[in-house]
CSV table of C-alpha atoms in Angstrom, one decimal:
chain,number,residue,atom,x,y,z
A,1,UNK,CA,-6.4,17.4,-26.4
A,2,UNK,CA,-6.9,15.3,-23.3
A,3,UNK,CA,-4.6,14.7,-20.4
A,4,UNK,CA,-4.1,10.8,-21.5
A,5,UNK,CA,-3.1,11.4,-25.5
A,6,UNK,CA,0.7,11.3,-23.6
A,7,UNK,CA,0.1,8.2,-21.7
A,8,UNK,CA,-1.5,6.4,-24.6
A,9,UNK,CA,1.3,7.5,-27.3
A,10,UNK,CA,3.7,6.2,-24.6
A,11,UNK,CA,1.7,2.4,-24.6
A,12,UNK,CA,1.1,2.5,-27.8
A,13,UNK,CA,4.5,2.6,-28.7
A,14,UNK,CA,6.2,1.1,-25.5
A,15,UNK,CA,8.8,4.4,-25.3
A,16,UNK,CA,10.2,5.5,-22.0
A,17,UNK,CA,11.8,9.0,-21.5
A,18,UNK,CA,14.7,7.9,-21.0
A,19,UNK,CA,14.3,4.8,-23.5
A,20,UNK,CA,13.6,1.7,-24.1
A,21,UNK,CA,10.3,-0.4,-23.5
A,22,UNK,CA,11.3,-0.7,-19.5
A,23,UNK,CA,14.0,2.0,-18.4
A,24,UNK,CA,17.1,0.0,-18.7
A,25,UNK,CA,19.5,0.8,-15.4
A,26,UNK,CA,22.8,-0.9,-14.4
A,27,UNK,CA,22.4,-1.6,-10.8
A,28,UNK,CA,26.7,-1.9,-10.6
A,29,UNK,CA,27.6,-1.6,-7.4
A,30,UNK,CA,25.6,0.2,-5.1
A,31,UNK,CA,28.1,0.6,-2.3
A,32,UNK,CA,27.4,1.5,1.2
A,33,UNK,CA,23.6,0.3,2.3
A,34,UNK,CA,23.5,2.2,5.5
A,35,UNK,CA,23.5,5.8,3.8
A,36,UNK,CA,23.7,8.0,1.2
A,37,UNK,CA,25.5,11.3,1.9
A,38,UNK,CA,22.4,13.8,2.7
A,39,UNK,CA,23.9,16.7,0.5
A,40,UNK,CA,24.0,14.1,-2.3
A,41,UNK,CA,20.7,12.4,-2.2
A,42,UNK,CA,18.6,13.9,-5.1
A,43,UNK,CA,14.7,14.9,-4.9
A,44,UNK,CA,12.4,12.1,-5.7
A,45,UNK,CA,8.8,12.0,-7.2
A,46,UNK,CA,7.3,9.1,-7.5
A,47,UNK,CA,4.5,10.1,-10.5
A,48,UNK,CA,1.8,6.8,-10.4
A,49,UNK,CA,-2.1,6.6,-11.1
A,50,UNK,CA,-4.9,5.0,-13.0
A,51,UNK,CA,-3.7,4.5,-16.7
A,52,UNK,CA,-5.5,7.5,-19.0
A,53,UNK,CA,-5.2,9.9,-16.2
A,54,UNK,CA,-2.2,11.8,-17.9
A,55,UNK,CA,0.6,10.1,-15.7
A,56,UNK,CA,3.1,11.1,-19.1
A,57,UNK,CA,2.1,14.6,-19.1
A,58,UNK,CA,2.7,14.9,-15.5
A,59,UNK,CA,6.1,13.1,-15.8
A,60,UNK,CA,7.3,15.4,-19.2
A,61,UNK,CA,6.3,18.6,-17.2
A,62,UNK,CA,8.7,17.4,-14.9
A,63,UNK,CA,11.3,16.9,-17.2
A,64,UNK,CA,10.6,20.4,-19.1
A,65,UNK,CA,11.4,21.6,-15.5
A,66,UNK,CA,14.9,20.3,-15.4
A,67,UNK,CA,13.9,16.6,-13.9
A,68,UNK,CA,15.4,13.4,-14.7
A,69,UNK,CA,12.6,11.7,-15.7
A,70,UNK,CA,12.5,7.7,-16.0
A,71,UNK,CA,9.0,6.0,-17.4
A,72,UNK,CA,8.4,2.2,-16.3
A,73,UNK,CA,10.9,1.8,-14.0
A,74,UNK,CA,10.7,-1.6,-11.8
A,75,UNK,CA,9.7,-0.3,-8.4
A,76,UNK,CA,12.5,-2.4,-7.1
A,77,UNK,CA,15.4,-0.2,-9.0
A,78,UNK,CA,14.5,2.8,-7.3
A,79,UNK,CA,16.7,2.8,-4.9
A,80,UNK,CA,19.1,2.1,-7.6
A,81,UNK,CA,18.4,4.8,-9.4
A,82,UNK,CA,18.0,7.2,-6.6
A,83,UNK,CA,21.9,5.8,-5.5
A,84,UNK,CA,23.3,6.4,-9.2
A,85,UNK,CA,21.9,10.6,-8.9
A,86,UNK,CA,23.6,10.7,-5.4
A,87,UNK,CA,27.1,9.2,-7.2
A,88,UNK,CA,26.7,12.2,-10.4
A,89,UNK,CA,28.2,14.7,-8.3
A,90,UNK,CA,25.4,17.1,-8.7
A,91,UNK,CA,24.7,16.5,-12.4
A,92,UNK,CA,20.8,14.3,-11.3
A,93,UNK,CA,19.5,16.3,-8.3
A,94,UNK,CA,15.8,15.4,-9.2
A,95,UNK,CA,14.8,12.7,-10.4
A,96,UNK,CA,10.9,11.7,-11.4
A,97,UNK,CA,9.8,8.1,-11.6
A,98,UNK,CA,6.4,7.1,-13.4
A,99,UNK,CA,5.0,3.7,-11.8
A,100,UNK,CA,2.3,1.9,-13.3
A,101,UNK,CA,0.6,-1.2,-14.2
A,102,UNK,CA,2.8,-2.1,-17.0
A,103,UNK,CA,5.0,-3.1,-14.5
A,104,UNK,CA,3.1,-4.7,-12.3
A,105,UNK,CA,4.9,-7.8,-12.4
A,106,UNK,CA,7.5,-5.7,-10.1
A,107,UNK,CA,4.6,-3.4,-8.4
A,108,UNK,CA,4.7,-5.6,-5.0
A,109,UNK,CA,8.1,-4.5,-4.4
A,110,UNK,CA,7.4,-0.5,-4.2
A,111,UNK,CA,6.5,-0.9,-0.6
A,112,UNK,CA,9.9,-2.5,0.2
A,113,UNK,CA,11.8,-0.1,-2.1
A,114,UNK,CA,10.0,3.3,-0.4
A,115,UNK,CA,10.8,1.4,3.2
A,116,UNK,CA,14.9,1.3,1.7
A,117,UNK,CA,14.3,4.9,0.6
A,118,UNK,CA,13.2,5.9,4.3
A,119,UNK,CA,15.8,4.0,5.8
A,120,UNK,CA,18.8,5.9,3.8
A,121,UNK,CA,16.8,9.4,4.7
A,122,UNK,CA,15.7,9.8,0.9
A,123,UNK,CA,12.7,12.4,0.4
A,124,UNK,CA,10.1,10.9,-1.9
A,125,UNK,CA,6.9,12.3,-2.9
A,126,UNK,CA,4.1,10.9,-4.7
A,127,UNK,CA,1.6,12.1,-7.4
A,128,UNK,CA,-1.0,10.0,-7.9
A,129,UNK,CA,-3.0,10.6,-11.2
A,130,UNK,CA,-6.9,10.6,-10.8
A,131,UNK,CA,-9.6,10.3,-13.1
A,132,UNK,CA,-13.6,9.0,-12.9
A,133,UNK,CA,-14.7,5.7,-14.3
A,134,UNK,CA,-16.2,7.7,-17.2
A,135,UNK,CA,-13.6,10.0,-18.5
A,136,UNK,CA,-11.8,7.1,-18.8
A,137,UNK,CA,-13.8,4.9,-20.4
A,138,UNK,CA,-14.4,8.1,-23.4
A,139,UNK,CA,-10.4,8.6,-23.4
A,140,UNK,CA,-9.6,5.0,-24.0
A,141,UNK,CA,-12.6,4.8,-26.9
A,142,UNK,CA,-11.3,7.8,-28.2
A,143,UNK,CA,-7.9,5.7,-29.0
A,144,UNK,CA,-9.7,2.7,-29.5
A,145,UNK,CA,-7.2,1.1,-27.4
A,146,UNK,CA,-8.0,-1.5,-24.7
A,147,UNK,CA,-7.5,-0.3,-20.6
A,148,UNK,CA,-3.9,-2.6,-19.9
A,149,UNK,CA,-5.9,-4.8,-17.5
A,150,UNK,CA,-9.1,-5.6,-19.0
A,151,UNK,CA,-8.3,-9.0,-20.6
A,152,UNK,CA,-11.2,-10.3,-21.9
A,153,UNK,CA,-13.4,-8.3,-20.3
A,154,UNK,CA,-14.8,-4.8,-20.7
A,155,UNK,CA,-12.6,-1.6,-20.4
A,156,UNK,CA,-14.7,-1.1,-17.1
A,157,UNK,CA,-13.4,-4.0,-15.9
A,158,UNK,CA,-10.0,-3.0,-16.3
A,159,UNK,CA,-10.6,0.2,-14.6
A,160,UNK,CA,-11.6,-1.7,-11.5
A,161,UNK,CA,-8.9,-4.1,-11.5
A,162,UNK,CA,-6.5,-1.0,-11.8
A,163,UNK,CA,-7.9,0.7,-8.6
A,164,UNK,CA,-8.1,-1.7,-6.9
A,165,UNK,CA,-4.3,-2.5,-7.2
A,166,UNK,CA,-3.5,1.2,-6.7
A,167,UNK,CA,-6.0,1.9,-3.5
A,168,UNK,CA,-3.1,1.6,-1.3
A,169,UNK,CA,-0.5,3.7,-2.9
A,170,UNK,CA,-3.8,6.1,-3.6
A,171,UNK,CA,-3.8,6.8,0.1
A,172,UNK,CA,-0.3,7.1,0.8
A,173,UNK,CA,0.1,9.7,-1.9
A,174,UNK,CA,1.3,13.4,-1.5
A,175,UNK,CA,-0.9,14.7,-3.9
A,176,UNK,CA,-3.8,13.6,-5.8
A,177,UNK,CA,-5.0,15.6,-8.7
A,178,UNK,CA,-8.0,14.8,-10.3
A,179,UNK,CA,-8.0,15.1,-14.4
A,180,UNK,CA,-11.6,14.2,-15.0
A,181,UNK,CA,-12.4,17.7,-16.3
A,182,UNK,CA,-8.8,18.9,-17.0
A,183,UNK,CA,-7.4,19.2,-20.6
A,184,UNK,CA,-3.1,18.7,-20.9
A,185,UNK,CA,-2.3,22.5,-20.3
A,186,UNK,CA,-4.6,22.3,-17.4
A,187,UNK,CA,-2.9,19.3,-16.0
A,188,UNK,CA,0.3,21.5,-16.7
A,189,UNK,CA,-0.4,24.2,-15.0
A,190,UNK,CA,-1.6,22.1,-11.3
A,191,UNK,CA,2.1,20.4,-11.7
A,192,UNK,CA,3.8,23.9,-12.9
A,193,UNK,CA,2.3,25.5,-9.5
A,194,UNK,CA,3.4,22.4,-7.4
A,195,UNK,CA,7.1,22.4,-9.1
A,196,UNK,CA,8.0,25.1,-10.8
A,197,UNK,CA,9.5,27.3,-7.5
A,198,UNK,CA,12.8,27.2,-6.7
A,199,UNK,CA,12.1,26.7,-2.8
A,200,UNK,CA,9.4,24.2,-1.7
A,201,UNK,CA,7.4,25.3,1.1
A,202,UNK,CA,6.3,23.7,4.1
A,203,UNK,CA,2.7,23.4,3.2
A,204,UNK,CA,0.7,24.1,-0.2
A,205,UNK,CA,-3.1,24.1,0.1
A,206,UNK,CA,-5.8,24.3,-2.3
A,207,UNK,CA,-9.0,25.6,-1.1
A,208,UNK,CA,-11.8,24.3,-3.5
A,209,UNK,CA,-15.1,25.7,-3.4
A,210,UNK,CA,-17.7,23.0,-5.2
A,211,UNK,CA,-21.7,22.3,-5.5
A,212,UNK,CA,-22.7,19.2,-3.7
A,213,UNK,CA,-25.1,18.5,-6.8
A,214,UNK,CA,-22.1,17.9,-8.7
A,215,UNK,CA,-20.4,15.4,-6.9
A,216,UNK,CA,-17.5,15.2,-4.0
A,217,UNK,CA,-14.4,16.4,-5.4
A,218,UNK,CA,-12.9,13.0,-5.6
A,219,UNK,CA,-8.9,14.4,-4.8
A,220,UNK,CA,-10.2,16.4,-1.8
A,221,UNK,CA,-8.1,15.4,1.5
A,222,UNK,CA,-10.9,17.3,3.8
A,223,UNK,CA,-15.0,18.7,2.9
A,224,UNK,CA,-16.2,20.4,4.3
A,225,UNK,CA,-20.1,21.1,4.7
A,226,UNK,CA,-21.7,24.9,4.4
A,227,UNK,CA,-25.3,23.5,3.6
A,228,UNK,CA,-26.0,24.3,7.4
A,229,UNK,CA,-26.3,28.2,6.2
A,230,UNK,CA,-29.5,29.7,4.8
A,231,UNK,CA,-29.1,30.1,0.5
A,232,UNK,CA,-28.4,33.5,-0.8
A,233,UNK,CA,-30.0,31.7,-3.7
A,234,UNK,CA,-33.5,32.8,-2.1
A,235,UNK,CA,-32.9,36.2,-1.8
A,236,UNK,CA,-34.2,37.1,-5.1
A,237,UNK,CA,-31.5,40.4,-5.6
A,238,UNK,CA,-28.6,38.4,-4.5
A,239,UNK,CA,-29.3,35.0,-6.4
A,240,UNK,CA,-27.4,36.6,-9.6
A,241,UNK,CA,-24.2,37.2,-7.7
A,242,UNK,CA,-21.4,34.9,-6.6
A,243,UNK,CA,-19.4,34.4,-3.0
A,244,UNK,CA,-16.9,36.6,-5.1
A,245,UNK,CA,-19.5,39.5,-4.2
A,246,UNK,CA,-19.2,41.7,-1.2
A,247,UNK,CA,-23.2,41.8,-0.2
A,248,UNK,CA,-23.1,37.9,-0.9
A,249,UNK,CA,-20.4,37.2,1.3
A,250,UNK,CA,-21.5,39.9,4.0
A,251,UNK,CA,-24.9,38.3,4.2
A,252,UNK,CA,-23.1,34.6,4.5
A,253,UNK,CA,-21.4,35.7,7.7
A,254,UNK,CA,-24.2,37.8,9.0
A,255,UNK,CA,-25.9,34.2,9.6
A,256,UNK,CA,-25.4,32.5,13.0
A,257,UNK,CA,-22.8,29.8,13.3
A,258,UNK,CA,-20.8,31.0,10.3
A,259,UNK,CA,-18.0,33.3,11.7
A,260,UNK,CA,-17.9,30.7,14.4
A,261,UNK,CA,-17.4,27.7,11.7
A,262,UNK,CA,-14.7,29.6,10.3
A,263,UNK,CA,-12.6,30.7,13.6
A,264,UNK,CA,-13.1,26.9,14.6
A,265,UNK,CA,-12.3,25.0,11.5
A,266,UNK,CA,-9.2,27.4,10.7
A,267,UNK,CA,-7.8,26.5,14.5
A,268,UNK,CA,-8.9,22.7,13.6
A,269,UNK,CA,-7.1,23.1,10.3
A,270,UNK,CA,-3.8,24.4,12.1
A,271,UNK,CA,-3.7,21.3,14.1
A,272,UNK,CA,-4.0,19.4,11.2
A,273,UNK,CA,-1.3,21.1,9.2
A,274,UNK,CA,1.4,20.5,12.0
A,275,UNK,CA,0.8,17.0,11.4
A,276,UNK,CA,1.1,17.1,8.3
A,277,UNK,CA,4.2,18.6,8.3
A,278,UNK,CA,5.3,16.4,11.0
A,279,UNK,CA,4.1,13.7,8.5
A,280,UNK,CA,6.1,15.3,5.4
A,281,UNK,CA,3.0,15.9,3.8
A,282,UNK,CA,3.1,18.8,1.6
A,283,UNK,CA,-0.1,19.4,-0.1
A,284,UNK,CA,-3.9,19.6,1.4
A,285,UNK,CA,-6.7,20.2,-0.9
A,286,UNK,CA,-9.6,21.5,1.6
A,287,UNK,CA,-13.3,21.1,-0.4
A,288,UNK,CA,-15.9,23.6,0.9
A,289,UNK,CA,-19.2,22.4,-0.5
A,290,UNK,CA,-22.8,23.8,-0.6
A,291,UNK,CA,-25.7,23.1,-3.0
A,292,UNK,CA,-24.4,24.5,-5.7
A,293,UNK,CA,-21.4,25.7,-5.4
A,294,UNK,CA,-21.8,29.4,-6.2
A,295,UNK,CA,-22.7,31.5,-2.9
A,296,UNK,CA,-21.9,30.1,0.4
A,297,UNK,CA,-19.1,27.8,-0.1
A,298,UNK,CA,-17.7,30.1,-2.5
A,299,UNK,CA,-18.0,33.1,0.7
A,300,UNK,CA,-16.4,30.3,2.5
A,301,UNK,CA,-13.3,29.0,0.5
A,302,UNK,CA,-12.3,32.8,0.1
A,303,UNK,CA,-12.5,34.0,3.9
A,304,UNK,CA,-10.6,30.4,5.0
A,305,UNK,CA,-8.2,30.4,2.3
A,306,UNK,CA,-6.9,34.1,3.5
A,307,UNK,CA,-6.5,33.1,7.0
A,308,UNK,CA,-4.8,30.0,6.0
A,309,UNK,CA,-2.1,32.6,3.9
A,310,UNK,CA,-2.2,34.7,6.9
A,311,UNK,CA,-0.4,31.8,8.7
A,312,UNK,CA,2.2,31.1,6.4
A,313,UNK,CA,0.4,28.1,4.2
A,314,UNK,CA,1.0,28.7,0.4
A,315,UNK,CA,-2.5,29.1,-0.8
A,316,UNK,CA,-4.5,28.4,-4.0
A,317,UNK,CA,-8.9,28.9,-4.4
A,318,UNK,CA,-10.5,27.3,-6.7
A,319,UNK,CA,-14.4,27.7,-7.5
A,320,UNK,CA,-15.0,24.7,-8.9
A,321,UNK,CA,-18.2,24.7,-9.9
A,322,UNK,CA,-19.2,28.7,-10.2
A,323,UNK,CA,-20.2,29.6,-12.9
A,324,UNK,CA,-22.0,26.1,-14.3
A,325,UNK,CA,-25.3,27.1,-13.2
């Protein structure tokens, strides 16, 4: 099953979670515009991306976690919305909204509406749901459906008319998870380990180890290059082995300039995650590359990750690409 059979069902059918073919909310009266009581303003993530990507899976994990989830909602009622959870004494205390193209009518209004947020101290987060041009392309063929942009043109051209509109809300986002390769448990699982605790914490990071021959990982927030260290690959009786393996990893550090690169980049990395959290940015993925992804930057990803735990950063490692050799 693949993360967009959600997102398609949805547009297929022109359902909402909450109902309705555009979630229907009474804006009544919204009452004092200076303020929302702090101890009654709800959690808010704002769950966007390119359409095929698995926005809807993302968004009904949400709700299986106890969210209120509304699909479609006109950027311009989130405030709104975010105002009627403050006034349910308690009963809405997180609330998920899914942005995307189908509105896009209303889309030039979400940078006024996150400015009111801001201004009435409302937290907001935002997921932003990434995917290649060709996964996309094969998921949309697989529905025979056409991409919601593409006119008369080619589903390609759809694709680029959709990032286009979402480059800038791209870079503002929280968290970008890339669902190229992911199936809908997959997808599950990232947002489970992002949502599911009952305390957020400061900082989350995901260390990824990857293989430069297979591409940049396209959600990675900082890469980090370990091609600058001789390949275990050509020492014929470690070449079978992984970073994962103790002779692997002593050889990797052995080599000059590699404890150094990791004492420097960890202090540059600690610098980086105060601003972050100055910024209230919650979530890093850090991308340690090398040819191919199965020696050094695996040594690498490992031996940074722990000292980024050491400090107090919630840490996850992922090895990309070891193991596709």
């Amino acid at each position: 099953m693949n993360v967009n059979e959600h997102d398609e069902h949805d547009e297929q059918h022109g359902q909402t979670d909450q109902g309705g073919d555009e979630a229907q909310v009474s804006t009544g009266t919204t009452g004092d515009q200076g303020g929302l009581p702090e101890a009654a303003i709800p959690e808010l993530v704002i769950i966007s991306g390119m359409s095929g990507a698995g926005r809807s899976t993302a968004a009904k994990c949400l709700e299986d976690l106890g969210w209120f989830v509304v699909d479609n909602l006109p950027p311009a009622l989130i405030p709104t919305m975010v105002e009627l959870g403050a006034r349910s004494q308690g009963n809405v205390a997180r609330i998920a909204v899914v942005v995307d193209v189908r509105g896009r009518r209303f889309f030039d209004n979400l940078r006024e509406s996150l400015a009111d947020l801001e201004a009435k101290n409302v937290t907001r987060r935002i997921v932003f749901l990434e995917s290649s041009d060709e996964a996309l392309v094969r998921r949309f063929e697989s529905v025979r459906r056409p991409h919601p942009l593409q006119g008369d043109g080619r589903i390609v051209d759809g694709i680029a008319a959709e990032r286009e509109l979402l480059r800038e809300l791209r870079g503002d986002a929280d968290l970008v998870i890339d669902t190229s390769s992911l199936n809908v448990h997959e997808l599950r699982a990232k947002m489970d380990a992002q949502f599911a605790g009952e305390e957020e914490p400061e900082l989350r990071a995901t260390v990824m180890s990857f293989g430069f021959k297979y591409g940049l990982p396209v959600d990675a927030d900082l890469v980090a290059d370990m091609r600058f260290l001789p390949n275990p690959h050509w020492v014929p009786e470690l070449r079978p082995f992984t970073g994962l393996n103790e002779e692997v990893s002593a050889y990797v550090f052995n080599q000059p300039g590699a404890k150094e690169f990791l004492d420097r980049y960890a202090e540059l990395l600690r610098l980086i995650a105060a601003g972050y959290r100055r910024e209230g940015k919650r979530y890093v993925t850090i991308a340690i590359g090398c040819t191919g992804g199965k020696h050094r930057s695996v040594a690498m990803s490992e031996k940074l990750a722990a000292r980024l735990a050491a400090e107090g950063v919630e840490t996850v490692v992922v090895h990309r690409d070891m193991g596709r050799e």
